[in-house]
Amino acid sequence: MMKFSRRTVMQFLGAGALTPAAQLPLAAAQVPPPAKEGKDTPKIAVGTGDGGGFGGGRGGAGRGGAAPGGAAPNTPPDPSAGPRRIKQLGVDNVLGGGGPVPWTEESLNSTMERWKVAGITVGNLMINLSGDIIYGKAGNKRDEDIEKIKQSVAAAGKVGLPVVEYNFYAHRAMEGYFEEIDALRGNSGWTGFDYELAQSAAQQYQTKAEEKGMKFKDLPALPNEGAHNLDEMWNNITYFLKAVIPAAEKAGVRMALHPNDPPAPVSRGSQQIMGTLAGWKKLITIVNSPSNGITFDCGVTREMGEDPVEVCRYFASRDRINHVHFRNVQVMKPYERYREVWIDEGMNNMFAVMKELVKGKYSHQIYPEHPRRLDYDAERGPIGGYPGGGSYAAIAYNVGYARAMLQAAMS
């Protein structure tokens, strides 16, 4: 029996270092390769604008669209730069805005093919609904606009776009946002929301001069929106779903309704149908179909005071999660006071959420959205989006964190 001493160990290691790799035992220091994303697994995705370059659309620079890199102002944009930066993050899937309706096969192929050339798949495009649809305005215009949505969904099916996302806000409560500072993390930026916040000139989302000093919760309805109650909004979306979901089923397309974000109880005089878990559950019963699903946002889930793991389980077990937003928050008062923080420092157990998605056999996109503000990004140009939002470097951090969660969950 061989006795091991420091000398014999060094001799053994030295001999091994000179041994050709092909002659080493297969079991030596081998580990299983990391789990890979595939057809039947979740897929990490970013916005088409998150790398700069062509694409624009939602997602860029957190919620805006500042191109990273610090190029000179008069330098013509390189259309290959954005996709290249996204590929450098190991990301092969993107989401974005689909442009004016009605979409056609030609318009969608124009969008999707230029990403395909870069080795990137477009898996989700946002479609914009008119005020006539959302507010149920009388006359033929609503039916004409719904017909355009149906045509767009049919075109999406023909070009192989699997998910079409949409919003149904009576009003989006963005006036309640402001920047907060993470003093323990080098004064990086958070996005705060406060239902009781008084409006001021310092806020990015300014209201009219006569509304400054008013609390967000007291802001009046906007003339182009009006004030709407839950019954009105449920009637309007029911009318929409019963017309559109059969067309989506026929096309093989899944619709994903994003929840109200922020989930303010009342937003400029209007109640919000997707601002509670009860509302999310009600939505999927209006037309019982996998094509009638939600964007599961674990950040908004926590903002409403709910457990993201339990909520994920509920909708995944019914195959009604058609898109995922993967982010973290700290909540002081559900619905009314919270901050959007770094993905690794909030109240959500992000690994538990990811494991639940894998367990539930979710196979569409996961967007690690809402990057936080970093000096590095801010120094390279103006950052669009909400106060405290970030750009490419922070997106890279979110992607790396989310991919680690996904690989560990799949393993």
mmCIF file of C-alpha atoms in Angstrom:
data_model
loop_
_atom_site.group_PDB
_atom_site.id
_atom_site.type_symbol
_atom_site.label_atom_id
_atom_site.label_comp_id
_atom_site.label_asym_id
_atom_site.label_seq_id
_atom_site.Cartn_x
_atom_site.Cartn_y
_atom_site.Cartn_z
ATOM 1 C CA MET A 1 0.000 0.000 0.000
ATOM 2 C CA MET A 2 1.403 3.346 -1.089
ATOM 3 C CA LYS A 3 2.047 5.901 1.637
ATOM 4 C CA PHE A 4 1.252 9.499 0.732
ATOM 5 C CA SER A 5 3.630 12.226 1.786
ATOM 6 C CA ARG A 6 4.044 15.730 0.492
ATOM 7 C CA ARG A 7 6.799 14.448 -1.783
ATOM 8 C CA THR A 8 4.780 11.587 -3.259
ATOM 9 C CA VAL A 9 1.774 13.834 -3.798
ATOM 10 C CA MET A 10 3.912 16.366 -5.681
ATOM 11 C CA GLN A 11 5.424 13.562 -7.771
ATOM 12 C CA PHE A 12 1.951 12.269 -8.566
ATOM 13 C CA LEU A 13 0.666 15.702 -9.563
ATOM 14 C CA GLY A 14 3.738 16.408 -11.625
ATOM 15 C CA ALA A 15 3.346 13.173 -13.533
ATOM 16 C CA GLY A 16 -0.297 13.945 -14.140
ATOM 17 C CA ALA A 17 0.541 17.364 -15.478
ATOM 18 C CA LEU A 18 2.727 15.748 -18.149
ATOM 19 C CA THR A 19 0.179 13.080 -19.066
ATOM 20 C CA PRO A 20 -1.770 13.775 -22.275
ATOM 21 C CA ALA A 21 -5.398 14.584 -21.522
ATOM 22 C CA ALA A 22 -6.591 11.706 -23.676
ATOM 23 C CA GLN A 23 -4.785 9.216 -21.384
ATOM 24 C CA LEU A 24 -6.306 10.528 -18.127
ATOM 25 C CA PRO A 25 -9.107 8.460 -16.567
ATOM 26 C CA LEU A 26 -12.502 9.813 -17.654
ATOM 27 C CA ALA A 27 -13.587 10.101 -14.023
ATOM 28 C CA ALA A 28 -10.711 12.415 -13.152
ATOM 29 C CA ALA A 29 -12.090 15.784 -12.076
ATOM 30 C CA GLN A 30 -15.050 15.520 -14.440
ATOM 31 C CA VAL A 31 -18.247 17.313 -13.498
ATOM 32 C CA PRO A 32 -21.584 17.366 -15.318
ATOM 33 C CA PRO A 33 -21.824 20.239 -17.804
ATOM 34 C CA PRO A 34 -24.185 23.061 -16.845
ATOM 35 C CA ALA A 35 -27.804 22.596 -17.807
ATOM 36 C CA LYS A 36 -28.649 24.189 -21.147
ATOM 37 C CA GLU A 37 -31.740 26.085 -22.214
ATOM 38 C CA GLY A 38 -33.784 24.237 -24.785
ATOM 39 C CA LYS A 39 -37.134 23.917 -26.463
ATOM 40 C CA ASP A 40 -38.865 22.634 -23.329
ATOM 41 C CA THR A 41 -37.068 24.762 -20.719
ATOM 42 C CA PRO A 42 -37.388 28.375 -19.636
ATOM 43 C CA LYS A 43 -35.293 30.769 -21.697
ATOM 44 C CA ILE A 44 -33.474 33.835 -20.392
ATOM 45 C CA ALA A 45 -34.397 36.819 -22.564
ATOM 46 C CA VAL A 46 -33.758 40.556 -22.668
ATOM 47 C CA GLY A 47 -35.423 43.456 -24.436
ATOM 48 C CA THR A 48 -34.522 44.254 -28.024
ATOM 49 C CA GLY A 49 -33.235 47.620 -26.829
ATOM 50 C CA ASP A 50 -31.160 46.254 -23.956
ATOM 51 C CA GLY A 51 -28.010 46.052 -26.063
ATOM 52 C CA GLY A 52 -28.474 49.276 -27.993
ATOM 53 C CA GLY A 53 -28.407 49.262 -31.803
ATOM 54 C CA PHE A 54 -31.499 48.394 -33.810
ATOM 55 C CA GLY A 55 -34.608 47.130 -32.134
ATOM 56 C CA GLY A 56 -35.553 49.919 -29.722
ATOM 57 C CA GLY A 57 -38.769 48.769 -28.163
ATOM 58 C CA ARG A 58 -39.552 48.023 -24.590
ATOM 59 C CA GLY A 59 -36.882 46.811 -22.266
ATOM 60 C CA GLY A 60 -34.065 49.055 -23.414
ATOM 61 C CA ALA A 61 -32.097 50.594 -20.556
ATOM 62 C CA GLY A 62 -34.469 49.169 -18.011
ATOM 63 C CA ARG A 63 -37.604 50.859 -19.274
ATOM 64 C CA GLY A 64 -36.196 53.349 -21.722
ATOM 65 C CA GLY A 65 -33.540 52.867 -24.339
ATOM 66 C CA ALA A 66 -30.127 54.473 -23.850
ATOM 67 C CA ALA A 67 -27.512 52.701 -25.921
ATOM 68 C CA PRO A 68 -24.491 51.502 -23.925
ATOM 69 C CA GLY A 69 -20.901 52.000 -24.858
ATOM 70 C CA GLY A 70 -20.400 55.754 -24.817
ATOM 71 C CA ALA A 71 -20.232 56.223 -28.611
ATOM 72 C CA ALA A 72 -19.682 59.745 -29.877
ATOM 73 C CA PRO A 73 -22.990 61.618 -30.330
ATOM 74 C CA ASN A 74 -22.538 62.079 -34.108
ATOM 75 C CA THR A 75 -21.410 58.518 -34.804
ATOM 76 C CA PRO A 76 -23.959 56.622 -36.940
ATOM 77 C CA PRO A 77 -25.347 53.687 -34.959
ATOM 78 C CA ASP A 78 -23.988 50.261 -35.814
ATOM 79 C CA PRO A 79 -27.074 48.069 -36.367
ATOM 80 C CA SER A 80 -25.138 44.938 -35.430
ATOM 81 C CA ALA A 81 -23.880 46.327 -32.103
ATOM 82 C CA GLY A 82 -27.023 45.720 -30.052
ATOM 83 C CA PRO A 83 -27.515 42.088 -31.068
ATOM 84 C CA ARG A 84 -23.798 41.471 -30.633
ATOM 85 C CA ARG A 85 -23.842 42.822 -27.076
ATOM 86 C CA ILE A 86 -26.849 40.644 -26.287
ATOM 87 C CA LYS A 87 -25.125 37.547 -27.714
ATOM 88 C CA GLN A 88 -22.041 38.374 -25.644
ATOM 89 C CA LEU A 89 -24.213 37.891 -22.541
ATOM 90 C CA GLY A 90 -25.030 34.376 -23.722
ATOM 91 C CA VAL A 91 -28.617 35.417 -24.455
ATOM 92 C CA ASP A 92 -30.306 33.977 -27.531
ATOM 93 C CA ASN A 93 -33.862 35.249 -26.986
ATOM 94 C CA VAL A 94 -35.397 38.714 -27.026
ATOM 95 C CA LEU A 95 -38.732 40.452 -26.559
ATOM 96 C CA GLY A 96 -39.832 43.827 -27.816
ATOM 97 C CA GLY A 97 -42.531 46.029 -29.267
ATOM 98 C CA GLY A 98 -44.399 44.874 -32.329
ATOM 99 C CA GLY A 99 -45.120 48.220 -33.953
ATOM 100 C CA PRO A 100 -48.398 49.607 -35.274
ATOM 101 C CA VAL A 101 -51.353 47.311 -35.861
ATOM 102 C CA PRO A 102 -52.421 45.475 -37.838
ATOM 103 C CA TRP A 103 -49.265 43.393 -37.926
ATOM 104 C CA THR A 104 -48.622 41.507 -41.146
ATOM 105 C CA GLU A 105 -46.419 38.560 -41.997
ATOM 106 C CA GLU A 106 -44.183 40.986 -43.860
ATOM 107 C CA SER A 107 -43.828 43.430 -40.965
ATOM 108 C CA LEU A 108 -43.191 40.674 -38.419
ATOM 109 C CA ASN A 109 -40.696 38.864 -40.630
ATOM 110 C CA SER A 110 -38.860 42.153 -41.096
ATOM 111 C CA THR A 111 -38.451 42.360 -37.321
ATOM 112 C CA MET A 112 -37.737 38.708 -36.622
ATOM 113 C CA GLU A 113 -35.390 37.947 -39.515
ATOM 114 C CA ARG A 114 -32.842 40.641 -38.666
ATOM 115 C CA TRP A 115 -32.528 39.128 -35.195
ATOM 116 C CA LYS A 116 -32.421 35.615 -36.603
ATOM 117 C CA VAL A 117 -29.399 36.615 -38.695
ATOM 118 C CA ALA A 118 -27.656 37.423 -35.401
ATOM 119 C CA GLY A 119 -28.593 34.003 -33.981
ATOM 120 C CA ILE A 120 -31.329 35.445 -31.746
ATOM 121 C CA THR A 121 -34.980 34.395 -31.534
ATOM 122 C CA VAL A 122 -37.810 36.882 -31.022
ATOM 123 C CA GLY A 123 -40.207 35.072 -28.686
ATOM 124 C CA ASN A 124 -42.549 37.807 -27.456
ATOM 125 C CA LEU A 125 -43.797 41.092 -28.891
ATOM 126 C CA MET A 126 -45.972 43.660 -27.137
ATOM 127 C CA ILE A 127 -49.145 44.733 -28.911
ATOM 128 C CA ASN A 128 -50.752 48.084 -28.103
ATOM 129 C CA LEU A 129 -54.503 48.293 -27.577
ATOM 130 C CA SER A 130 -56.424 51.440 -28.452
ATOM 131 C CA GLY A 131 -58.349 53.520 -25.949
ATOM 132 C CA ASP A 132 -61.534 52.448 -27.711
ATOM 133 C CA ILE A 133 -60.776 48.828 -26.738
ATOM 134 C CA ILE A 134 -59.611 49.513 -23.198
ATOM 135 C CA TYR A 135 -62.341 51.985 -22.301
ATOM 136 C CA GLY A 136 -65.108 50.279 -24.275
ATOM 137 C CA LYS A 137 -66.033 53.377 -26.216
ATOM 138 C CA ALA A 138 -69.287 53.277 -28.122
ATOM 139 C CA GLY A 139 -69.361 53.049 -31.893
ATOM 140 C CA ASN A 140 -67.770 50.846 -34.519
ATOM 141 C CA LYS A 141 -64.207 51.932 -33.777
ATOM 142 C CA ARG A 142 -63.758 49.393 -30.964
ATOM 143 C CA ASP A 143 -64.769 46.484 -33.206
ATOM 144 C CA GLU A 144 -62.539 47.775 -35.996
ATOM 145 C CA ASP A 145 -59.586 47.978 -33.606
ATOM 146 C CA ILE A 146 -60.251 44.496 -32.233
ATOM 147 C CA GLU A 147 -60.290 43.168 -35.780
ATOM 148 C CA LYS A 148 -56.805 44.635 -36.258
ATOM 149 C CA ILE A 149 -55.630 42.783 -33.147
ATOM 150 C CA LYS A 150 -57.084 39.531 -34.503
ATOM 151 C CA GLN A 151 -55.311 40.083 -37.817
ATOM 152 C CA SER A 152 -52.075 40.747 -35.951
ATOM 153 C CA VAL A 153 -52.397 37.574 -33.879
ATOM 154 C CA ALA A 154 -53.072 35.539 -37.023
ATOM 155 C CA ALA A 155 -49.916 36.990 -38.623
ATOM 156 C CA ALA A 156 -47.937 36.154 -35.464
ATOM 157 C CA GLY A 157 -48.997 32.529 -35.743
ATOM 158 C CA LYS A 158 -47.966 32.343 -39.394
ATOM 159 C CA VAL A 159 -44.432 33.614 -38.709
ATOM 160 C CA GLY A 160 -43.950 31.461 -35.597
ATOM 161 C CA LEU A 161 -44.145 34.158 -32.919
ATOM 162 C CA PRO A 162 -45.338 32.173 -29.873
ATOM 163 C CA VAL A 163 -46.348 34.931 -27.416
ATOM 164 C CA VAL A 164 -48.098 38.278 -27.783
ATOM 165 C CA GLU A 165 -48.091 40.430 -24.651
ATOM 166 C CA TYR A 166 -50.419 43.326 -23.862
ATOM 167 C CA ASN A 167 -51.553 45.732 -21.132
ATOM 168 C CA PHE A 168 -55.044 46.719 -20.036
ATOM 169 C CA TYR A 169 -54.372 49.693 -17.761
ATOM 170 C CA ALA A 170 -57.143 52.164 -17.042
ATOM 171 C CA HIS A 171 -54.214 54.335 -15.944
ATOM 172 C CA ARG A 172 -50.628 53.377 -15.152
ATOM 173 C CA ALA A 173 -49.558 54.903 -11.846
ATOM 174 C CA MET A 174 -46.109 56.044 -12.948
ATOM 175 C CA GLU A 175 -46.408 59.448 -11.275
ATOM 176 C CA GLY A 176 -45.753 57.716 -7.952
ATOM 177 C CA TYR A 177 -42.185 56.701 -8.905
ATOM 178 C CA PHE A 178 -39.038 58.363 -7.614
ATOM 179 C CA GLU A 179 -35.368 57.445 -7.242
ATOM 180 C CA GLU A 180 -34.016 56.068 -3.985
ATOM 181 C CA ILE A 181 -30.371 55.423 -3.144
ATOM 182 C CA ASP A 182 -28.912 52.117 -1.992
ATOM 183 C CA ALA A 183 -26.337 53.557 0.429
ATOM 184 C CA LEU A 184 -25.011 50.093 1.332
ATOM 185 C CA ARG A 185 -24.336 49.326 -2.307
ATOM 186 C CA GLY A 186 -22.205 52.260 -3.377
ATOM 187 C CA ASN A 187 -25.124 54.664 -3.800
ATOM 188 C CA SER A 188 -26.542 52.715 -6.721
ATOM 189 C CA GLY A 189 -30.107 53.488 -7.704
ATOM 190 C CA TRP A 190 -33.433 51.952 -6.718
ATOM 191 C CA THR A 191 -36.890 52.826 -8.048
ATOM 192 C CA GLY A 192 -39.318 53.697 -5.263
ATOM 193 C CA PHE A 193 -43.123 53.924 -5.400
ATOM 194 C CA ASP A 194 -45.308 55.734 -2.882
ATOM 195 C CA TYR A 195 -49.092 56.070 -3.115
ATOM 196 C CA GLU A 196 -48.877 58.919 -0.579
ATOM 197 C CA LEU A 197 -46.106 60.746 -2.439
ATOM 198 C CA ALA A 198 -46.592 64.459 -3.054
ATOM 199 C CA GLN A 199 -45.813 65.497 -6.617
ATOM 200 C CA SER A 200 -42.849 67.817 -7.148
ATOM 201 C CA ALA A 201 -40.842 69.360 -9.940
ATOM 202 C CA ALA A 202 -37.931 67.060 -9.048
ATOM 203 C CA GLN A 203 -39.778 63.958 -10.184
ATOM 204 C CA GLN A 204 -39.224 62.520 -13.621
ATOM 205 C CA TYR A 205 -42.896 61.767 -14.154
ATOM 206 C CA GLN A 206 -44.232 65.248 -13.622
ATOM 207 C CA THR A 207 -47.873 66.131 -13.516
ATOM 208 C CA LYS A 208 -49.455 69.418 -14.528
ATOM 209 C CA ALA A 209 -48.302 72.497 -12.652
ATOM 210 C CA GLU A 210 -51.586 72.758 -10.779
ATOM 211 C CA GLU A 211 -51.191 69.185 -9.523
ATOM 212 C CA LYS A 212 -47.767 69.657 -7.940
ATOM 213 C CA GLY A 213 -47.896 69.162 -4.221
ATOM 214 C CA MET A 214 -50.847 66.755 -4.496
ATOM 215 C CA LYS A 215 -50.428 63.174 -3.324
ATOM 216 C CA PHE A 216 -50.486 60.608 -6.082
ATOM 217 C CA LYS A 217 -53.613 58.962 -4.698
ATOM 218 C CA ASP A 218 -55.500 62.275 -5.044
ATOM 219 C CA LEU A 219 -54.574 63.004 -8.655
ATOM 220 C CA PRO A 220 -57.663 63.458 -10.853
ATOM 221 C CA ALA A 221 -58.526 61.475 -13.966
ATOM 222 C CA LEU A 222 -56.932 62.568 -17.232
ATOM 223 C CA PRO A 223 -59.329 63.886 -19.877
ATOM 224 C CA ASN A 224 -58.277 61.314 -22.473
ATOM 225 C CA GLU A 225 -58.742 58.434 -20.011
ATOM 226 C CA GLY A 226 -61.576 59.295 -17.666
ATOM 227 C CA ALA A 227 -62.337 57.383 -14.455
ATOM 228 C CA HIS A 228 -63.504 53.761 -14.611
ATOM 229 C CA ASN A 229 -64.713 51.240 -12.062
ATOM 230 C CA LEU A 230 -64.027 47.510 -11.933
ATOM 231 C CA ASP A 231 -67.317 46.488 -13.522
ATOM 232 C CA GLU A 232 -66.637 48.688 -16.548
ATOM 233 C CA MET A 233 -63.100 47.402 -16.990
ATOM 234 C CA TRP A 234 -64.098 43.744 -16.554
ATOM 235 C CA ASN A 235 -66.850 44.174 -19.136
ATOM 236 C CA ASN A 236 -64.376 45.747 -21.548
ATOM 237 C CA ILE A 237 -61.740 43.042 -21.241
ATOM 238 C CA THR A 238 -64.345 40.284 -21.399
ATOM 239 C CA TYR A 239 -65.566 41.699 -24.711
ATOM 240 C CA PHE A 240 -61.956 41.785 -25.938
ATOM 241 C CA LEU A 241 -61.015 38.280 -24.794
ATOM 242 C CA LYS A 242 -64.094 36.589 -26.236
ATOM 243 C CA ALA A 243 -63.270 38.108 -29.600
ATOM 244 C CA VAL A 244 -59.490 37.617 -29.628
ATOM 245 C CA ILE A 245 -58.691 34.392 -27.738
ATOM 246 C CA PRO A 246 -60.428 32.109 -30.274
ATOM 247 C CA ALA A 247 -58.315 33.754 -32.986
ATOM 248 C CA ALA A 248 -55.182 33.232 -30.863
ATOM 249 C CA GLU A 249 -56.044 29.553 -30.319
ATOM 250 C CA LYS A 250 -56.480 29.060 -34.048
ATOM 251 C CA ALA A 251 -53.131 30.735 -34.712
ATOM 252 C CA GLY A 252 -51.295 28.767 -32.007
ATOM 253 C CA VAL A 253 -50.394 31.972 -30.189
ATOM 254 C CA ARG A 254 -50.468 32.646 -26.447
ATOM 255 C CA MET A 255 -51.625 36.018 -25.131
ATOM 256 C CA ALA A 256 -49.933 37.310 -21.964
ATOM 257 C CA LEU A 257 -51.604 40.107 -19.990
ATOM 258 C CA HIS A 258 -49.189 42.052 -17.817
ATOM 259 C CA PRO A 259 -50.479 42.885 -14.310
ATOM 260 C CA ASN A 260 -51.000 46.445 -13.148
ATOM 261 C CA ASP A 261 -47.571 47.809 -12.311
ATOM 262 C CA PRO A 262 -47.615 49.659 -9.958
ATOM 263 C CA PRO A 263 -50.635 47.877 -8.417
ATOM 264 C CA ALA A 264 -52.061 51.082 -6.911
ATOM 265 C CA PRO A 265 -55.590 50.565 -5.463
ATOM 266 C CA VAL A 266 -56.942 53.506 -7.479
ATOM 267 C CA SER A 267 -54.972 55.175 -10.251
ATOM 268 C CA ARG A 268 -56.170 58.656 -11.277
ATOM 269 C CA GLY A 269 -59.707 57.791 -10.308
ATOM 270 C CA SER A 270 -59.756 54.341 -11.938
ATOM 271 C CA GLN A 271 -59.838 50.912 -10.334
ATOM 272 C CA GLN A 272 -57.459 48.327 -11.741
ATOM 273 C CA ILE A 273 -58.594 44.858 -12.842
ATOM 274 C CA MET A 274 -55.089 43.350 -12.767
ATOM 275 C CA GLY A 275 -54.003 44.954 -9.498
ATOM 276 C CA THR A 276 -54.952 42.030 -7.228
ATOM 277 C CA LEU A 277 -54.392 38.271 -7.204
ATOM 278 C CA ALA A 278 -58.170 37.819 -7.338
ATOM 279 C CA GLY A 279 -58.128 39.796 -10.578
ATOM 280 C CA TRP A 280 -55.401 37.599 -12.058
ATOM 281 C CA LYS A 281 -57.387 34.492 -11.207
ATOM 282 C CA LYS A 282 -60.592 35.936 -12.616
ATOM 283 C CA LEU A 283 -58.928 36.807 -15.903
ATOM 284 C CA ILE A 284 -58.036 33.228 -16.819
ATOM 285 C CA THR A 285 -61.606 32.032 -16.185
ATOM 286 C CA ILE A 286 -63.203 34.438 -18.692
ATOM 287 C CA VAL A 287 -62.022 32.291 -21.599
ATOM 288 C CA ASN A 288 -60.606 28.975 -20.449
ATOM 289 C CA SER A 289 -57.603 28.509 -22.720
ATOM 290 C CA PRO A 290 -53.795 28.378 -22.549
ATOM 291 C CA SER A 291 -53.961 31.244 -25.047
ATOM 292 C CA ASN A 292 -55.532 33.364 -22.299
ATOM 293 C CA GLY A 293 -52.682 33.681 -19.824
ATOM 294 C CA ILE A 294 -50.681 36.159 -17.814
ATOM 295 C CA THR A 295 -47.253 37.647 -17.558
ATOM 296 C CA PHE A 296 -46.194 36.338 -14.159
ATOM 297 C CA ASP A 297 -44.220 39.139 -12.517
ATOM 298 C CA CYS A 298 -42.784 37.998 -9.189
ATOM 299 C CA GLY A 299 -41.977 41.618 -8.325
ATOM 300 C CA VAL A 300 -45.561 42.803 -8.718
ATOM 301 C CA THR A 301 -46.725 39.679 -6.883
ATOM 302 C CA ARG A 302 -44.731 40.727 -3.826
ATOM 303 C CA GLU A 303 -45.837 44.360 -4.219
ATOM 304 C CA MET A 304 -49.391 43.087 -3.720
ATOM 305 C CA GLY A 305 -48.334 41.274 -0.540
ATOM 306 C CA GLU A 306 -48.583 37.803 -2.102
ATOM 307 C CA ASP A 307 -46.139 34.870 -2.056
ATOM 308 C CA PRO A 308 -44.586 34.574 -5.541
ATOM 309 C CA VAL A 309 -43.869 30.856 -5.147
ATOM 310 C CA GLU A 310 -47.472 30.013 -4.299
ATOM 311 C CA VAL A 311 -48.824 32.294 -7.029
ATOM 312 C CA CYS A 312 -46.412 30.800 -9.561
ATOM 313 C CA ARG A 313 -47.544 27.303 -8.595
ATOM 314 C CA TYR A 314 -51.214 28.239 -9.017
ATOM 315 C CA PHE A 315 -50.849 29.583 -12.558
ATOM 316 C CA ALA A 316 -48.125 27.189 -13.769
ATOM 317 C CA SER A 317 -50.174 24.163 -12.700
ATOM 318 C CA ARG A 318 -52.958 25.478 -14.959
ATOM 319 C CA ASP A 319 -50.576 26.288 -17.841
ATOM 320 C CA ARG A 320 -51.539 29.940 -17.747
ATOM 321 C CA ILE A 321 -48.097 31.560 -17.412
ATOM 322 C CA ASN A 322 -47.160 32.753 -20.885
ATOM 323 C CA HIS A 323 -44.341 35.137 -19.971
ATOM 324 C CA VAL A 324 -42.255 35.884 -16.843
ATOM 325 C CA HIS A 325 -40.733 39.048 -15.385
ATOM 326 C CA PHE A 326 -38.037 38.095 -12.885
ATOM 327 C CA ARG A 327 -37.179 40.847 -10.372
ATOM 328 C CA ASN A 328 -37.021 41.653 -6.681
ATOM 329 C CA VAL A 329 -38.568 44.256 -4.367
ATOM 330 C CA GLN A 330 -38.747 45.436 -0.778
ATOM 331 C CA VAL A 331 -42.311 46.160 0.344
ATOM 332 C CA MET A 332 -43.166 48.473 3.234
ATOM 333 C CA LYS A 333 -46.931 48.507 2.604
ATOM 334 C CA PRO A 334 -48.539 46.229 0.001
ATOM 335 C CA TYR A 335 -49.928 48.072 -3.017
ATOM 336 C CA GLU A 336 -48.833 51.472 -1.732
ATOM 337 C CA ARG A 337 -45.146 51.711 -0.684
ATOM 338 C CA TYR A 338 -42.288 49.648 -2.043
ATOM 339 C CA ARG A 339 -38.950 49.901 -3.772
ATOM 340 C CA GLU A 340 -37.550 47.962 -6.718
ATOM 341 C CA VAL A 341 -34.120 46.756 -5.607
ATOM 342 C CA TRP A 342 -31.267 44.663 -6.901
ATOM 343 C CA ILE A 343 -32.340 41.188 -7.938
ATOM 344 C CA ASP A 344 -30.303 39.609 -5.123
ATOM 345 C CA GLU A 345 -31.361 41.779 -2.168
ATOM 346 C CA GLY A 346 -35.167 41.932 -1.943
ATOM 347 C CA MET A 347 -37.875 39.962 -0.185
ATOM 348 C CA ASN A 348 -38.373 37.361 -2.912
ATOM 349 C CA ASN A 349 -36.582 34.017 -2.797
ATOM 350 C CA MET A 350 -35.584 34.143 -6.447
ATOM 351 C CA PHE A 351 -34.188 30.607 -6.488
ATOM 352 C CA ALA A 352 -37.453 29.234 -5.093
ATOM 353 C CA VAL A 353 -39.369 31.092 -7.807
ATOM 354 C CA MET A 354 -37.074 29.707 -10.504
ATOM 355 C CA LYS A 355 -37.375 26.172 -9.153
ATOM 356 C CA GLU A 356 -41.165 26.488 -9.227
ATOM 357 C CA LEU A 357 -41.079 27.603 -12.861
ATOM 358 C CA VAL A 358 -38.915 24.612 -13.796
ATOM 359 C CA LYS A 359 -41.075 22.252 -11.749
ATOM 360 C CA GLY A 360 -44.181 23.642 -13.456
ATOM 361 C CA LYS A 361 -42.635 22.906 -16.877
ATOM 362 C CA TYR A 362 -42.720 26.543 -17.943
ATOM 363 C CA SER A 363 -40.973 26.792 -21.330
ATOM 364 C CA HIS A 364 -41.251 30.420 -22.474
ATOM 365 C CA GLN A 365 -39.147 33.497 -21.776
ATOM 366 C CA ILE A 366 -37.870 34.790 -18.428
ATOM 367 C CA TYR A 367 -36.981 38.465 -18.491
ATOM 368 C CA PRO A 368 -34.661 39.586 -15.626
ATOM 369 C CA GLU A 369 -35.893 43.139 -16.022
ATOM 370 C CA HIS A 370 -35.591 46.485 -14.255
ATOM 371 C CA PRO A 371 -31.795 46.821 -13.949
ATOM 372 C CA ARG A 372 -30.663 49.235 -11.238
ATOM 373 C CA ARG A 373 -28.711 52.431 -11.785
ATOM 374 C CA LEU A 374 -24.918 52.103 -11.812
ATOM 375 C CA ASP A 375 -22.430 54.957 -12.149
ATOM 376 C CA TYR A 376 -20.784 53.005 -14.965
ATOM 377 C CA ASP A 377 -23.956 53.109 -17.065
ATOM 378 C CA ALA A 378 -24.882 56.675 -16.141
ATOM 379 C CA GLU A 379 -21.426 57.921 -17.133
ATOM 380 C CA ARG A 380 -21.915 56.535 -20.638
ATOM 381 C CA GLY A 381 -24.959 58.541 -21.539
ATOM 382 C CA PRO A 382 -28.468 59.359 -20.366
ATOM 383 C CA ILE A 383 -30.408 56.384 -19.072
ATOM 384 C CA GLY A 384 -34.031 56.134 -20.107
ATOM 385 C CA GLY A 385 -36.746 54.460 -18.126
ATOM 386 C CA TYR A 386 -37.857 55.126 -14.595
ATOM 387 C CA PRO A 387 -35.974 56.970 -11.823
ATOM 388 C CA GLY A 388 -33.240 54.721 -10.433
ATOM 389 C CA GLY A 389 -33.206 52.492 -13.509
ATOM 390 C CA GLY A 390 -30.051 51.226 -15.192
ATOM 391 C CA SER A 391 -28.620 50.086 -18.504
ATOM 392 C CA TYR A 392 -26.313 47.513 -20.070
ATOM 393 C CA ALA A 393 -23.877 46.784 -17.234
ATOM 394 C CA ALA A 394 -26.731 46.310 -14.782
ATOM 395 C CA ILE A 395 -28.588 44.182 -17.324
ATOM 396 C CA ALA A 396 -25.504 41.982 -17.603
ATOM 397 C CA TYR A 397 -25.606 41.486 -13.832
ATOM 398 C CA ASN A 398 -29.294 40.547 -13.909
ATOM 399 C CA VAL A 399 -28.733 38.084 -16.739
ATOM 400 C CA GLY A 400 -25.838 36.370 -14.972
ATOM 401 C CA TYR A 401 -27.804 36.065 -11.745
ATOM 402 C CA ALA A 402 -30.902 34.721 -13.492
ATOM 403 C CA ARG A 403 -28.940 32.220 -15.528
ATOM 404 C CA ALA A 404 -27.243 30.878 -12.400
ATOM 405 C CA MET A 405 -30.672 30.422 -10.820
ATOM 406 C CA LEU A 406 -31.961 28.652 -13.932
ATOM 407 C CA GLN A 407 -28.963 26.315 -14.300
ATOM 408 C CA ALA A 408 -29.143 25.377 -10.625
ATOM 409 C CA ALA A 409 -32.907 24.805 -10.821
ATOM 410 C CA MET A 410 -32.613 22.616 -13.927
ATOM 411 C CA SER A 411 -29.815 20.605 -12.291
#
